[in-house]
PDB file of C-alpha atoms in Angstrom:
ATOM      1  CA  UNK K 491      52.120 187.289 136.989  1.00  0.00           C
ATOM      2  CA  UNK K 492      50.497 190.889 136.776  1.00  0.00           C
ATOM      3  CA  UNK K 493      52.717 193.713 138.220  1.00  0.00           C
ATOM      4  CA  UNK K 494      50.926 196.498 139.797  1.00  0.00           C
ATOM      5  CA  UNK K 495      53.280 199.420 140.766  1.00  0.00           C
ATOM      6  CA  UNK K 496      52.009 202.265 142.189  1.00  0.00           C
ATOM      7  CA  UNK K 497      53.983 205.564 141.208  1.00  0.00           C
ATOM      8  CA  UNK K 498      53.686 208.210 144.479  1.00  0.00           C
ATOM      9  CA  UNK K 499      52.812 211.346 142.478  1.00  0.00           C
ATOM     10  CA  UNK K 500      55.264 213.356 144.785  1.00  0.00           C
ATOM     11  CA  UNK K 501      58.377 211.267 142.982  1.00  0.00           C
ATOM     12  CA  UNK K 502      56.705 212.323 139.971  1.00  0.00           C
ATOM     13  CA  UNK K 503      56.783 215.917 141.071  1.00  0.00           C
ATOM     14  CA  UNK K 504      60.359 215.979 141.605  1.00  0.00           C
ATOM     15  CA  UNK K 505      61.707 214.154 138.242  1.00  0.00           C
ATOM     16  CA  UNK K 506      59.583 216.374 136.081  1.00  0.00           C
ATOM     17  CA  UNK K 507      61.130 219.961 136.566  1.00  0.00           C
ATOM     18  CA  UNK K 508      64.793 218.366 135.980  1.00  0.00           C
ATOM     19  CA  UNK K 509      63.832 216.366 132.808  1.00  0.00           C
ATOM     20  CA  UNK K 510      62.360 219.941 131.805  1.00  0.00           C
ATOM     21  CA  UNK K 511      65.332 222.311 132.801  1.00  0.00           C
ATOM     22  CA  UNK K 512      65.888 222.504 129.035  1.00  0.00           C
ATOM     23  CA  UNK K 513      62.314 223.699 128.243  1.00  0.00           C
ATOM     24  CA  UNK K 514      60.638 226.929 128.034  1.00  0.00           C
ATOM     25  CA  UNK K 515      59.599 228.047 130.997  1.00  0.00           C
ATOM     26  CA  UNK K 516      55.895 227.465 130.436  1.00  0.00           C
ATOM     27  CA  UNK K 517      57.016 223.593 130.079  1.00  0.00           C
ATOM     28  CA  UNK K 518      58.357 223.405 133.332  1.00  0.00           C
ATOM     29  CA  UNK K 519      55.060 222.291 134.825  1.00  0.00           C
ATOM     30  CA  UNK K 520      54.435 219.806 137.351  1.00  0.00           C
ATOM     31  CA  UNK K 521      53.014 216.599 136.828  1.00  0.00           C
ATOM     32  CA  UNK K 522      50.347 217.759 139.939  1.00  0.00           C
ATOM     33  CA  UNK K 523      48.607 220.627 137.871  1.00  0.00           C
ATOM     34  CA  UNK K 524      47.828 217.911 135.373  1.00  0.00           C
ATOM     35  CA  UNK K 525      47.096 214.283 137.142  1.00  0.00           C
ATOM     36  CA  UNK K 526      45.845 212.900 140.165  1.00  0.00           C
ATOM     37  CA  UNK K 527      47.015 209.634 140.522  1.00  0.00           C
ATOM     38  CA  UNK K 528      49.836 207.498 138.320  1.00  0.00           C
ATOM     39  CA  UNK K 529      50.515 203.293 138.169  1.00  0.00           C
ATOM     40  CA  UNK K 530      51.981 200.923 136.358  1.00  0.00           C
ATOM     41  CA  UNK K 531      49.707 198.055 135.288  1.00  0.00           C
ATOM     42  CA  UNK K 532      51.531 195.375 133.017  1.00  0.00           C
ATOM     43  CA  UNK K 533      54.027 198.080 131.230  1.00  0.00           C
ATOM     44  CA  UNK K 534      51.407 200.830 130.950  1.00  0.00           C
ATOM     45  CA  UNK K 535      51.201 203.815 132.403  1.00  0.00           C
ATOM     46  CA  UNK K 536      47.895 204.324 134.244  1.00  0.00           C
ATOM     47  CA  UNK K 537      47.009 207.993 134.495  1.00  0.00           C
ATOM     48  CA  UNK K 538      43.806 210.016 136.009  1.00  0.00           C
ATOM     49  CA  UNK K 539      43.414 213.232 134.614  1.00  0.00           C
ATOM     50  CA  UNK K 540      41.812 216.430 135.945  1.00  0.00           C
ATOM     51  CA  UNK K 541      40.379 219.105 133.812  1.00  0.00           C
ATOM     52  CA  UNK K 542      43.804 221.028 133.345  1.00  0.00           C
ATOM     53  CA  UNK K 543      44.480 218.282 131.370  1.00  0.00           C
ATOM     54  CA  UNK K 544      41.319 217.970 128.915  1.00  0.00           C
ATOM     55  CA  UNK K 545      41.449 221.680 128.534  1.00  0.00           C
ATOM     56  CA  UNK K 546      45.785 221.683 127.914  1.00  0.00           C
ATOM     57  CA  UNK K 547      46.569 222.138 124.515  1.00  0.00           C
ATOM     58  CA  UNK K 548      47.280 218.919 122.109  1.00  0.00           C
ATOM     59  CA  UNK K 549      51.307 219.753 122.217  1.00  0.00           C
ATOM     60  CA  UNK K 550      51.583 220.280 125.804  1.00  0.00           C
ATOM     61  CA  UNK K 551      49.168 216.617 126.506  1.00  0.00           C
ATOM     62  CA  UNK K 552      52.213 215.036 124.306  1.00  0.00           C
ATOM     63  CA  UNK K 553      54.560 216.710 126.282  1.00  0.00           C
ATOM     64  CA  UNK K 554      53.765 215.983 129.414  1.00  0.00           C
ATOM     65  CA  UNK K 555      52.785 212.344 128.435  1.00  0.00           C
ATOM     66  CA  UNK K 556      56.264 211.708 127.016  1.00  0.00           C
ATOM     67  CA  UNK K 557      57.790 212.611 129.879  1.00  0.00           C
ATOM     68  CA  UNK K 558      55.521 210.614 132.219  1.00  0.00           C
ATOM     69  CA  UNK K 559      56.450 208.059 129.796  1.00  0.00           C
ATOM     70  CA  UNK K 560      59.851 208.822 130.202  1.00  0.00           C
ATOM     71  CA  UNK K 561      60.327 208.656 133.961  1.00  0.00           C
ATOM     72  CA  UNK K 562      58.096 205.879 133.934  1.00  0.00           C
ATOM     73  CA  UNK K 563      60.111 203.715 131.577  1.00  0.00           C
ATOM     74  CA  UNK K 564      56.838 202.312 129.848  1.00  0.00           C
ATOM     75  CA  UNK K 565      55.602 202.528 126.135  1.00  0.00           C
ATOM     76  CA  UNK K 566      52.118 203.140 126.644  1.00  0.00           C
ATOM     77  CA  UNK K 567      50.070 205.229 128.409  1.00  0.00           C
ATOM     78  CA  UNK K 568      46.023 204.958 129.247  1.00  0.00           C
ATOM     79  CA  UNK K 569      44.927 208.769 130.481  1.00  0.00           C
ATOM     80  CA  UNK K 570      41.312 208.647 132.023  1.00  0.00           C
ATOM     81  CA  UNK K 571      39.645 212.498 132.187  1.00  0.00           C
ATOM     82  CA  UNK K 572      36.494 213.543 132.716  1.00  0.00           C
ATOM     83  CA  UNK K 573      34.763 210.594 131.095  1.00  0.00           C
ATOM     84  CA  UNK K 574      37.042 209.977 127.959  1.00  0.00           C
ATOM     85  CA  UNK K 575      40.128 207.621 127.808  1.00  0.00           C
ATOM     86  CA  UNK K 576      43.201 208.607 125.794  1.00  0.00           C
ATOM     87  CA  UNK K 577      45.595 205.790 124.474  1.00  0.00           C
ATOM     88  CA  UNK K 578      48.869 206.862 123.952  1.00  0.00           C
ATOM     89  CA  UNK K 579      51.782 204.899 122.798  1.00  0.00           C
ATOM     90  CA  UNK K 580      55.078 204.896 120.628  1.00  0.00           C
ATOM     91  CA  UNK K 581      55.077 203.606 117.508  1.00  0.00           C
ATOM     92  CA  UNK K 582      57.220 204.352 114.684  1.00  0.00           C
ATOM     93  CA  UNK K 583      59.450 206.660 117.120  1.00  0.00           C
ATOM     94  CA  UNK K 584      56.219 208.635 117.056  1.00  0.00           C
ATOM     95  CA  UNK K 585      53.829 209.153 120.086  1.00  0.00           C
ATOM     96  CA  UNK K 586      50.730 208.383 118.741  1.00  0.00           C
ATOM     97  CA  UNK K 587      47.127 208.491 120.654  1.00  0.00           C
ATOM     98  CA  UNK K 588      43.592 207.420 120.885  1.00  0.00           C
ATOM     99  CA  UNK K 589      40.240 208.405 122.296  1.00  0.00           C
ATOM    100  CA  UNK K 590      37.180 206.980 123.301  1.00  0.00           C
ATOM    101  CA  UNK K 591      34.292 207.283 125.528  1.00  0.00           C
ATOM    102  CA  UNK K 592      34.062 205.878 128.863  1.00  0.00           C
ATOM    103  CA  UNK K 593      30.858 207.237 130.162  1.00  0.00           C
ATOM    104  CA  UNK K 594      29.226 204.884 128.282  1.00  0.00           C
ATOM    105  CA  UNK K 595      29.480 200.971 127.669  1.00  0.00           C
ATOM    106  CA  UNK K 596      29.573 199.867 124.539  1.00  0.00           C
ATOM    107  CA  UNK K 597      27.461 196.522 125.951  1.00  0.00           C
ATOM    108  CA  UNK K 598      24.959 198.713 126.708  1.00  0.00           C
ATOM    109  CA  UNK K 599      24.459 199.345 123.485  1.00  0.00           C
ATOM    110  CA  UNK K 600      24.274 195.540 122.527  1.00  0.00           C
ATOM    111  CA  UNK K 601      20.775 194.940 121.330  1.00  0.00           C
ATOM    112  CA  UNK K 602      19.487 191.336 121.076  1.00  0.00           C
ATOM    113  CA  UNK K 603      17.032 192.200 119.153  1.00  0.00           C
ATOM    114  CA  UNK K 604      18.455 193.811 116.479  1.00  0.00           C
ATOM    115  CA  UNK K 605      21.206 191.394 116.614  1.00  0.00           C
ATOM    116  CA  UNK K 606      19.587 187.950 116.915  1.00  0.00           C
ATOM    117  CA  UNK K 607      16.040 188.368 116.474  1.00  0.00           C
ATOM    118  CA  UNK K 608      15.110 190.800 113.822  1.00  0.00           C
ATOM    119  CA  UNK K 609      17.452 189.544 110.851  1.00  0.00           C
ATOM    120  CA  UNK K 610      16.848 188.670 107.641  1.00  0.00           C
ATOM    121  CA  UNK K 611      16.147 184.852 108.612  1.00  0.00           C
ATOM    122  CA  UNK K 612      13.004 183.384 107.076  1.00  0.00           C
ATOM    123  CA  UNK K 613      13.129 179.786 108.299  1.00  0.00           C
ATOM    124  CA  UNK K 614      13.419 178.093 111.791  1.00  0.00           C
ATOM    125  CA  UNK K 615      13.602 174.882 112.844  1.00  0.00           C
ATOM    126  CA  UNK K 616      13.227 173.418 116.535  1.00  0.00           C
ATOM    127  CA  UNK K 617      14.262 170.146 117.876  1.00  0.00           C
ATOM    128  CA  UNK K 618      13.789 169.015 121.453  1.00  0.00           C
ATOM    129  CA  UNK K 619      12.392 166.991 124.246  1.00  0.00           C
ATOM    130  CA  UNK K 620       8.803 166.893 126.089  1.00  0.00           C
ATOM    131  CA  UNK K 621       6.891 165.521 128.745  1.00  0.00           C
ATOM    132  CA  UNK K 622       3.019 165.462 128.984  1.00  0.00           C
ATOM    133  CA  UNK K 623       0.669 164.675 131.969  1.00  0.00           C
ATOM    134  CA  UNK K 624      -2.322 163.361 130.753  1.00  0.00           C
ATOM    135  CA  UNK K 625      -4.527 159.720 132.096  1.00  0.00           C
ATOM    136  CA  UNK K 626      -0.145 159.047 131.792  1.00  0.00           C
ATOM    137  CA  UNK K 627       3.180 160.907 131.849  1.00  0.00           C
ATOM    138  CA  UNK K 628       4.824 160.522 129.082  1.00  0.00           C
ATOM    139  CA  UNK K 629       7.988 161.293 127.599  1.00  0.00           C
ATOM    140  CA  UNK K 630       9.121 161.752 124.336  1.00  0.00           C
ATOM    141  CA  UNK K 631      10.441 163.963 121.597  1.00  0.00           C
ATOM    142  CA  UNK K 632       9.093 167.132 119.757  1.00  0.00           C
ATOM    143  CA  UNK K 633      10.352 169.214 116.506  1.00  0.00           C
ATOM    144  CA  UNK K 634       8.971 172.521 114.706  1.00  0.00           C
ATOM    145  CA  UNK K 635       9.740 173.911 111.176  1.00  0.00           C
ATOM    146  CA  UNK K 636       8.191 176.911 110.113  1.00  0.00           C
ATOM    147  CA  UNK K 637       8.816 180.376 108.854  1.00  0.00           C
ATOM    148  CA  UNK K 638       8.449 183.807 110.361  1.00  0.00           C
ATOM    149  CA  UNK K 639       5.566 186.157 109.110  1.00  0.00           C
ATOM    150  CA  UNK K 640       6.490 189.116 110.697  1.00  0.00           C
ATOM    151  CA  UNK K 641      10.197 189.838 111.409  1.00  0.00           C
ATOM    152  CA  UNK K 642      10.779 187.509 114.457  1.00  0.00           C
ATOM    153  CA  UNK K 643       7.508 188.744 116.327  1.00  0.00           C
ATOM    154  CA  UNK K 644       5.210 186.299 114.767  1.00  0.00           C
ATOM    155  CA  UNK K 645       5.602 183.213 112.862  1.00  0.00           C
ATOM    156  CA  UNK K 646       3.957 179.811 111.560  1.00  0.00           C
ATOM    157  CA  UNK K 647       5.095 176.762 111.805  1.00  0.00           C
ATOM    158  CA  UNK K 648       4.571 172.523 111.714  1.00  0.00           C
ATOM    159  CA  UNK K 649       5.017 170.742 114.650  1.00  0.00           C
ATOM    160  CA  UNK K 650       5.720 167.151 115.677  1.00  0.00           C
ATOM    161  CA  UNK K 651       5.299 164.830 118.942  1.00  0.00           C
ATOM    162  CA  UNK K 652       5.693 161.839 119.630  1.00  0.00           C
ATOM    163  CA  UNK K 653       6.034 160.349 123.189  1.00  0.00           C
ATOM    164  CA  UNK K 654       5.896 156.746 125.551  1.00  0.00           C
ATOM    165  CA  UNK K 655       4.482 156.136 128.717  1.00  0.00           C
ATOM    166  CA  UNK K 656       4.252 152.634 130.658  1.00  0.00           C
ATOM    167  CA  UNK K 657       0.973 152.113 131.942  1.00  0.00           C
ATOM    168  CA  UNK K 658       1.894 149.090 134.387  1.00  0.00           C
ATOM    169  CA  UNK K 659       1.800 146.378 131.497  1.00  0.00           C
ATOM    170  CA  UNK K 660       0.667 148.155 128.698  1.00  0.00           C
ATOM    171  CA  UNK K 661       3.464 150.540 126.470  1.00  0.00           C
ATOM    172  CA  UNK K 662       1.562 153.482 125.058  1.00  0.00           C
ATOM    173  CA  UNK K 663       2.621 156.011 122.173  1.00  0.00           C
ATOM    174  CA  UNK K 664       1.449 159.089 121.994  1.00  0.00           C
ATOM    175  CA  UNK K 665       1.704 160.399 118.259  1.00  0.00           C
ATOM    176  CA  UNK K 666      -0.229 163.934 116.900  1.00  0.00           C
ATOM    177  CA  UNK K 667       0.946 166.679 114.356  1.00  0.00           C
ATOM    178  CA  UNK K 668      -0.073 170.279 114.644  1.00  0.00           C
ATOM    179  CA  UNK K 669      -0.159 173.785 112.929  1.00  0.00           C
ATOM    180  CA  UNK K 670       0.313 176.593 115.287  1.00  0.00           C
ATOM    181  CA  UNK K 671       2.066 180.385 115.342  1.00  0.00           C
ATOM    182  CA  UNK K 672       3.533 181.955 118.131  1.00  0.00           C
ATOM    183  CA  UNK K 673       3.955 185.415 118.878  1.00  0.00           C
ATOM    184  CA  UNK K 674       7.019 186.866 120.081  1.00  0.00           C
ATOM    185  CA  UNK K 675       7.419 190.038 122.978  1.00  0.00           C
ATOM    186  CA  UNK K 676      10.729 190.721 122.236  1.00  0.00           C
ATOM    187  CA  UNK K 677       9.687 194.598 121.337  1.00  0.00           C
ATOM    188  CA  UNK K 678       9.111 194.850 125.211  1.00  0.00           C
ATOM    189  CA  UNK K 679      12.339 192.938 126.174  1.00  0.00           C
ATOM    190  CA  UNK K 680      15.177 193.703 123.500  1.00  0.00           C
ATOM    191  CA  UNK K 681      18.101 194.587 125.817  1.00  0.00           C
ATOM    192  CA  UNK K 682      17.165 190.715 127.481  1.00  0.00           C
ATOM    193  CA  UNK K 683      18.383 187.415 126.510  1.00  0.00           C
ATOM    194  CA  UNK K 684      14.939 186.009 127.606  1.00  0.00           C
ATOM    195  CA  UNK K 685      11.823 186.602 125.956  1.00  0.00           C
ATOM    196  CA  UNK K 686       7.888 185.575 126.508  1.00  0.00           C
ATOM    197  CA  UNK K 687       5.647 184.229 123.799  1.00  0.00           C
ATOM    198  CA  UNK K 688       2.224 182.552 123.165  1.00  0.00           C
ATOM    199  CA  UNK K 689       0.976 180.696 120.931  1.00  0.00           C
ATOM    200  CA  UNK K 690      -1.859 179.019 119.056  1.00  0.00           C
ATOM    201  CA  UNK K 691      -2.494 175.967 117.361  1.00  0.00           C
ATOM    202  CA  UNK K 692      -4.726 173.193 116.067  1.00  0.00           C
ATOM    203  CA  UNK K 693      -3.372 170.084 116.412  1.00  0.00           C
ATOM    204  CA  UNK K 694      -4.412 166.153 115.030  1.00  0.00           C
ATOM    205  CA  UNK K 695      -4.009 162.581 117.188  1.00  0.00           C
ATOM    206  CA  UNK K 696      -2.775 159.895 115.411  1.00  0.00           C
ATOM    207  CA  UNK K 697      -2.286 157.558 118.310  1.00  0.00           C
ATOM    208  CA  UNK K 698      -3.645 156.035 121.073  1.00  0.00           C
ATOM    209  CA  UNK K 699      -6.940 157.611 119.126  1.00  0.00           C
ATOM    210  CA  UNK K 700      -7.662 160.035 116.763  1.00  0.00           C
ATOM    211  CA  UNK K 701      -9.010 163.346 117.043  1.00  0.00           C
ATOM    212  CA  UNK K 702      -8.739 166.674 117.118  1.00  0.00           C
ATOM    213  CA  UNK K 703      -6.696 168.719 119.673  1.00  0.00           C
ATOM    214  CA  UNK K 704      -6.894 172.813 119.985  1.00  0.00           C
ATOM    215  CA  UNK K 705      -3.707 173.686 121.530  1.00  0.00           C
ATOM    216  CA  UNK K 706      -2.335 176.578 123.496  1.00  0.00           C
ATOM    217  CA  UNK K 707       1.231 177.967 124.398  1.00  0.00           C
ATOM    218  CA  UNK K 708       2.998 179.978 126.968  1.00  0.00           C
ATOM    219  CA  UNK K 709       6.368 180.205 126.772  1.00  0.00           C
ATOM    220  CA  UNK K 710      10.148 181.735 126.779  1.00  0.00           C
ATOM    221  CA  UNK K 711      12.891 182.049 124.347  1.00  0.00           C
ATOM    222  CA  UNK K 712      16.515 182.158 125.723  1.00  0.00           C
ATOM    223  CA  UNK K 713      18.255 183.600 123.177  1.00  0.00           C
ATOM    224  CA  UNK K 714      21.739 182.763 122.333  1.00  0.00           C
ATOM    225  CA  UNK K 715      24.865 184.222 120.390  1.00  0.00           C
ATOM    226  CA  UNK K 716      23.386 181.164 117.951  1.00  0.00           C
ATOM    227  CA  UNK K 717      19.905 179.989 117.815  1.00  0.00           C
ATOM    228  CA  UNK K 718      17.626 180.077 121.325  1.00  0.00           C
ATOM    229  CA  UNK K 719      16.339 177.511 123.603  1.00  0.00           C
ATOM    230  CA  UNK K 720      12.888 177.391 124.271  1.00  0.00           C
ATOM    231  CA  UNK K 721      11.003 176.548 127.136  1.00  0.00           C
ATOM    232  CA  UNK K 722       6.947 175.916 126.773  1.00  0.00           C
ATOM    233  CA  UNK K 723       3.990 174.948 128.636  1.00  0.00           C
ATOM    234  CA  UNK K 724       1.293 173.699 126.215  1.00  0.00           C
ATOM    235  CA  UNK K 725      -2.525 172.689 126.793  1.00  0.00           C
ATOM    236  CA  UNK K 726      -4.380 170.450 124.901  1.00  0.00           C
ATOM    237  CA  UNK K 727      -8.226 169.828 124.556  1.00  0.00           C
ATOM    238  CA  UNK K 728      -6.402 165.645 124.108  1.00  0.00           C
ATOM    239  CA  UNK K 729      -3.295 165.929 124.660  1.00  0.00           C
ATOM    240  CA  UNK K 730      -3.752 167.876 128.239  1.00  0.00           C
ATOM    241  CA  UNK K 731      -1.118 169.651 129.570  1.00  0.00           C
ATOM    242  CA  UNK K 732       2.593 169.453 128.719  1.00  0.00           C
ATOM    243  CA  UNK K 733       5.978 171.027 129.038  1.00  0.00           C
ATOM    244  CA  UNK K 734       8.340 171.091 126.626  1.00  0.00           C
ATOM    245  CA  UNK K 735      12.285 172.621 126.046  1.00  0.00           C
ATOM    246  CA  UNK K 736      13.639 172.705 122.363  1.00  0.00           C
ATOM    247  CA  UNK K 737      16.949 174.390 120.524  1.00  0.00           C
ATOM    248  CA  UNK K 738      16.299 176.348 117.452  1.00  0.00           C
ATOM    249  CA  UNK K 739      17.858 177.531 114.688  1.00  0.00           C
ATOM    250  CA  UNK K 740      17.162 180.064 112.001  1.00  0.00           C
ATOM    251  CA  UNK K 741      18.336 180.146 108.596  1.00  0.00           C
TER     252      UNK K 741
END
């Protein structure tokens, strides 16, 4: 179980001048002119620093950190001041520290599109499910394989379907093969796991007849720490409308 102690800065107050009746004079300062509030949060020393403290000189933060480490009876210390963190701890007998910035996030810096979309990938491939509503609804299957043109903004690619429908007695297969490209906004939304894209395409009908299909996408791309699932909405001059929901993969 977590244990949460809250140190009352008065106690604090009134250990700090005896632990420093050795010191110089200009040592004997309170832990007051220097922090705000004190805990304990799992064995380390929580501290909130006011300015007295970012401006204090690097020997006297080590003093008074010691000490607060001291009359704490803790190891570590995190010091929050005026947007930076300080880690301080003992290791080696030594009190050692760290800093970082707080006033930023580092997740704010995460960038999906410079991690998972604008790599040096040159291949994709997409496997999924779809369902059409043309004379019939149908269900079936659907796969891409293609290669990216442009970065991840624009690629080309070959695409499969093939899907069932039962038309009271009758079974009927849907069958066609395609060339399309889609074009990716992820410029517009690179700090967003989700993406828009359309897309192009000219498309042939094996089965129940053959012909030619133009073809038209809309569409998202839910990217993932791996690959993306993508959701589309397609238009056919044959095939009609469809949806369809795929997982791809880049390599």
């Amino acid at each position: 179980m977590k244990s949460h102690i809250i140190i009352p800065i008065v106690l604090l107050l009134g250990v700090l001048p005896v632990l420093a009746v050795e010191s110089d004079a200009d040592d004997n300062e309170n832990a007051a002119a220097f922090f705000s509030q004190a805990s304990v949060l799992d064995s380390t020393l929580i501290l909130v620093g006011k300015p007295e403290f970012t401006a204090a000189a690097q020997s006297r933060k080590e003093m008074l950190v010691s000490r607060m480490l001291d009359v704490s009876e803790t190891k570590r210390a995190v010091v929050d001041a005026e947007g930076r963190s300080y880690l301080w701890f003992i290791y080696d007998n030594k009190l050692c520290f760290r800093e970082w910035n707080t006033e930023s996030s580092l997740i704010d810096n995460y960038n999906y599109i410079s991690v998972d979309r604008l790599g040096d990938d040159k291949w994709f491939f997409t496997v999924g499910g779809e369902m059409s509503f043309s004379s019939t609804t149908s269900i079936g299957i659907n796969g891409r394989v293609g290669t990216y043109l442009w970065k991840r903004f624009l690629d080309a690619g070959l695409g499969f379907n093939a899907g069932y429908s039962n038309g009271g007695d009758t079974d009927n297969w849907d069958v066609s093969a395609n060339i399309n490209s889609r074009l990716y906004f992820t410029r517009f939304f690179s700090r967003c796991p989700v993406s828009p894209f359309v897309g192009v395409g000219l498309g042939f009908v094996f089965c129940p007849s053959i012909e030619f299909d133009p073809l038209a996408t809309v569409g998202l791309n839910w990217y993932l720490s791996k690959g993306a699932i993508d959701f589309a909405l397609q238009y056919g001059k044959a095939s009609e409308f469809g949806v369809t929901a795929g997982y791809t993969i880049s390599f």
